[in-house]
């Protein structure tokens, strides 16, 4: 099982700097961030594989998973600032939002008929809030953020 302690710590560091990113006082290293998203996705996938396989999940593993979900979710929460000042931050927050949603509902996402599930791909309907009338996709391995970047550019408060 992937040790989630390092992932939790990395998300906590991002969370600490969240408002600096939001106000464009500091810039997020997007390459490192996308690597963290990929590692987190793999940890989520591995956790659910263990649960689905009816393998013994230790209370400590459940607690670590919940802590990881909490850190990702708190980073994903809106800041209620004009995120158009820093599209990189807006993009990172949207990706985190979809990662948290997947972490909370992995099995449901796999069975969703409206948005077909593809392993390794985060999907979002956030664009519909900004007149982007299609489902957006982000592949954690390819790290092509073009779909989600479109929404990040449209976000303003």
mmCIF file of C-alpha atoms in Angstrom:
data_model
loop_
_atom_site.group_PDB
_atom_site.id
_atom_site.type_symbol
_atom_site.label_atom_id
_atom_site.label_comp_id
_atom_site.label_asym_id
_atom_site.label_seq_id
_atom_site.Cartn_x
_atom_site.Cartn_y
_atom_site.Cartn_z
ATOM 1 C CA UNK A 1 0.000 0.000 0.000
ATOM 2 C CA UNK A 2 1.220 3.490 -0.811
ATOM 3 C CA UNK A 3 2.354 5.431 2.236
ATOM 4 C CA UNK A 4 -0.083 8.331 2.310
ATOM 5 C CA UNK A 5 1.778 10.277 5.003
ATOM 6 C CA UNK A 6 3.994 12.061 2.473
ATOM 7 C CA UNK A 7 0.995 12.838 0.252
ATOM 8 C CA UNK A 8 -0.913 14.252 3.220
ATOM 9 C CA UNK A 9 2.080 16.409 4.143
ATOM 10 C CA UNK A 10 2.445 17.676 0.563
ATOM 11 C CA UNK A 11 -1.237 18.635 0.376
ATOM 12 C CA UNK A 12 -0.968 20.319 3.786
ATOM 13 C CA UNK A 13 1.926 22.449 2.486
ATOM 14 C CA UNK A 14 -0.189 23.456 -0.519
ATOM 15 C CA UNK A 15 -3.109 24.252 1.741
ATOM 16 C CA UNK A 16 -0.899 26.510 3.857
ATOM 17 C CA UNK A 17 0.108 28.457 0.747
ATOM 18 C CA UNK A 18 -3.371 28.441 -0.809
ATOM 19 C CA UNK A 19 -4.195 32.107 -0.232
ATOM 20 C CA UNK A 20 -0.742 33.169 -1.418
ATOM 21 C CA UNK A 21 -1.504 31.332 -4.665
ATOM 22 C CA UNK A 22 -5.027 32.768 -4.846
ATOM 23 C CA UNK A 23 -3.796 36.349 -4.458
ATOM 24 C CA UNK A 24 -0.887 35.678 -6.847
ATOM 25 C CA UNK A 25 1.599 36.507 -4.089
ATOM 26 C CA UNK A 26 3.313 33.189 -4.770
ATOM 27 C CA UNK A 27 3.247 30.928 -7.799
ATOM 28 C CA UNK A 28 2.459 27.244 -7.719
ATOM 29 C CA UNK A 29 4.979 24.937 -9.371
ATOM 30 C CA UNK A 30 2.500 23.272 -11.717
ATOM 31 C CA UNK A 31 4.808 20.413 -12.720
ATOM 32 C CA UNK A 32 5.283 19.364 -9.092
ATOM 33 C CA UNK A 33 1.579 19.852 -8.438
ATOM 34 C CA UNK A 34 0.543 17.600 -11.323
ATOM 35 C CA UNK A 35 2.995 14.947 -10.090
ATOM 36 C CA UNK A 36 1.317 15.148 -6.671
ATOM 37 C CA UNK A 37 -2.106 14.771 -8.310
ATOM 38 C CA UNK A 38 -0.901 11.655 -10.131
ATOM 39 C CA UNK A 39 0.564 10.128 -6.948
ATOM 40 C CA UNK A 40 -2.628 10.949 -5.052
ATOM 41 C CA UNK A 41 -4.778 9.435 -7.795
ATOM 42 C CA UNK A 42 -2.706 6.250 -7.659
ATOM 43 C CA UNK A 43 -3.090 6.110 -3.863
ATOM 44 C CA UNK A 44 -6.871 6.522 -4.204
ATOM 45 C CA UNK A 45 -7.020 3.800 -6.828
ATOM 46 C CA UNK A 46 -4.890 1.473 -4.702
ATOM 47 C CA UNK A 47 -7.001 2.096 -1.596
ATOM 48 C CA UNK A 48 -10.232 1.294 -3.439
ATOM 49 C CA UNK A 49 -8.659 -1.804 -5.033
ATOM 50 C CA UNK A 50 -7.841 -3.067 -1.556
ATOM 51 C CA UNK A 51 -11.377 -2.344 -0.329
ATOM 52 C CA UNK A 52 -12.986 -3.872 -3.431
ATOM 53 C CA UNK A 53 -10.758 -6.936 -3.142
ATOM 54 C CA UNK A 54 -12.106 -7.410 0.385
ATOM 55 C CA UNK A 55 -8.589 -7.282 1.744
ATOM 56 C CA UNK A 56 -8.133 -6.272 5.344
ATOM 57 C CA UNK A 57 -7.968 -2.498 5.625
ATOM 58 C CA UNK A 58 -6.398 -1.391 8.869
ATOM 59 C CA UNK A 59 -7.944 1.463 10.856
ATOM 60 C CA UNK A 60 -4.699 3.429 10.363
ATOM 61 C CA UNK A 61 -5.044 3.086 6.579
ATOM 62 C CA UNK A 62 -8.631 4.309 6.717
ATOM 63 C CA UNK A 63 -7.582 7.279 8.851
ATOM 64 C CA UNK A 64 -4.742 8.158 6.461
ATOM 65 C CA UNK A 65 -7.115 7.939 3.502
ATOM 66 C CA UNK A 66 -9.625 10.208 5.220
ATOM 67 C CA UNK A 67 -6.836 12.666 6.091
ATOM 68 C CA UNK A 68 -5.696 12.689 2.458
ATOM 69 C CA UNK A 69 -9.256 13.304 1.285
ATOM 70 C CA UNK A 70 -9.610 16.105 3.836
ATOM 71 C CA UNK A 71 -6.421 17.883 2.704
ATOM 72 C CA UNK A 72 -7.340 17.629 -0.982
ATOM 73 C CA UNK A 73 -10.895 18.818 -0.286
ATOM 74 C CA UNK A 74 -9.755 21.790 1.765
ATOM 75 C CA UNK A 75 -7.344 22.842 -0.988
ATOM 76 C CA UNK A 76 -10.151 22.452 -3.541
ATOM 77 C CA UNK A 77 -12.579 24.670 -1.636
ATOM 78 C CA UNK A 78 -13.151 28.114 -3.200
ATOM 79 C CA UNK A 79 -11.331 31.080 -1.662
ATOM 80 C CA UNK A 80 -13.961 33.634 -2.650
ATOM 81 C CA UNK A 81 -11.380 35.842 -4.312
ATOM 82 C CA UNK A 82 -10.997 36.776 -7.950
ATOM 83 C CA UNK A 83 -9.264 33.614 -9.149
ATOM 84 C CA UNK A 84 -8.811 35.158 -12.570
ATOM 85 C CA UNK A 85 -5.744 36.900 -11.090
ATOM 86 C CA UNK A 86 -3.935 33.581 -11.079
ATOM 87 C CA UNK A 87 -5.167 31.055 -13.631
ATOM 88 C CA UNK A 88 -2.602 28.531 -12.433
ATOM 89 C CA UNK A 89 -4.160 28.533 -8.974
ATOM 90 C CA UNK A 90 -7.684 28.303 -10.385
ATOM 91 C CA UNK A 91 -6.595 25.357 -12.520
ATOM 92 C CA UNK A 92 -4.996 23.594 -9.554
ATOM 93 C CA UNK A 93 -8.104 24.118 -7.451
ATOM 94 C CA UNK A 94 -10.406 22.715 -10.147
ATOM 95 C CA UNK A 95 -8.208 19.638 -10.558
ATOM 96 C CA UNK A 96 -8.146 19.161 -6.765
ATOM 97 C CA UNK A 97 -11.929 19.505 -6.646
ATOM 98 C CA UNK A 98 -12.369 16.696 -9.164
ATOM 99 C CA UNK A 99 -9.708 14.564 -7.448
ATOM 100 C CA UNK A 100 -11.497 14.965 -4.103
ATOM 101 C CA UNK A 101 -14.833 14.082 -5.698
ATOM 102 C CA UNK A 102 -13.305 10.964 -7.205
ATOM 103 C CA UNK A 103 -11.662 10.034 -3.892
ATOM 104 C CA UNK A 104 -14.991 10.331 -2.104
ATOM 105 C CA UNK A 105 -16.966 8.449 -4.757
ATOM 106 C CA UNK A 106 -14.547 6.252 -6.718
ATOM 107 C CA UNK A 107 -16.894 3.278 -7.027
ATOM 108 C CA UNK A 108 -19.833 5.512 -7.941
ATOM 109 C CA UNK A 109 -17.735 7.280 -10.599
ATOM 110 C CA UNK A 110 -16.877 3.923 -12.149
ATOM 111 C CA UNK A 111 -20.592 3.170 -12.549
ATOM 112 C CA UNK A 112 -21.774 6.644 -13.630
ATOM 113 C CA UNK A 113 -23.682 6.301 -16.895
ATOM 114 C CA UNK A 114 -23.811 10.018 -17.717
ATOM 115 C CA UNK A 115 -20.041 10.525 -17.657
ATOM 116 C CA UNK A 116 -18.264 7.341 -18.737
ATOM 117 C CA UNK A 117 -15.411 6.423 -16.403
ATOM 118 C CA UNK A 118 -11.928 6.069 -17.806
ATOM 119 C CA UNK A 119 -9.140 4.948 -15.493
ATOM 120 C CA UNK A 120 -6.612 7.709 -14.903
ATOM 121 C CA UNK A 121 -8.878 10.489 -16.139
ATOM 122 C CA UNK A 122 -10.619 13.123 -14.043
ATOM 123 C CA UNK A 123 -13.785 14.509 -15.592
ATOM 124 C CA UNK A 124 -15.622 17.689 -14.744
ATOM 125 C CA UNK A 125 -18.911 19.373 -15.568
ATOM 126 C CA UNK A 126 -17.695 22.627 -13.967
ATOM 127 C CA UNK A 127 -17.482 24.195 -17.414
ATOM 128 C CA UNK A 128 -21.256 24.298 -17.691
ATOM 129 C CA UNK A 129 -21.238 26.973 -14.957
ATOM 130 C CA UNK A 130 -19.109 29.119 -17.282
ATOM 131 C CA UNK A 131 -20.895 28.478 -20.588
ATOM 132 C CA UNK A 132 -18.472 25.746 -21.653
ATOM 133 C CA UNK A 133 -21.079 23.233 -22.756
ATOM 134 C CA UNK A 134 -19.148 19.972 -22.540
ATOM 135 C CA UNK A 135 -17.559 17.576 -20.099
ATOM 136 C CA UNK A 136 -13.919 18.430 -19.425
ATOM 137 C CA UNK A 137 -11.175 15.841 -18.979
ATOM 138 C CA UNK A 138 -7.766 15.677 -17.330
ATOM 139 C CA UNK A 139 -5.562 12.596 -17.759
ATOM 140 C CA UNK A 140 -3.290 12.265 -14.710
ATOM 141 C CA UNK A 141 -0.533 10.538 -16.695
ATOM 142 C CA UNK A 142 -0.596 12.769 -19.782
ATOM 143 C CA UNK A 143 -0.803 15.946 -17.670
ATOM 144 C CA UNK A 144 -2.601 17.803 -20.461
ATOM 145 C CA UNK A 145 -4.456 20.588 -18.649
ATOM 146 C CA UNK A 146 -5.945 22.253 -21.745
ATOM 147 C CA UNK A 147 -9.581 21.312 -20.985
ATOM 148 C CA UNK A 148 -9.416 22.437 -17.364
ATOM 149 C CA UNK A 149 -7.401 25.535 -18.316
ATOM 150 C CA UNK A 150 -10.362 26.704 -20.346
ATOM 151 C CA UNK A 151 -12.464 26.836 -17.167
ATOM 152 C CA UNK A 152 -9.635 28.373 -15.134
ATOM 153 C CA UNK A 153 -9.520 31.274 -17.596
ATOM 154 C CA UNK A 154 -13.281 31.722 -17.369
ATOM 155 C CA UNK A 155 -13.385 31.846 -13.564
ATOM 156 C CA UNK A 156 -13.864 35.221 -12.008
ATOM 157 C CA UNK A 157 -15.624 36.298 -8.862
#
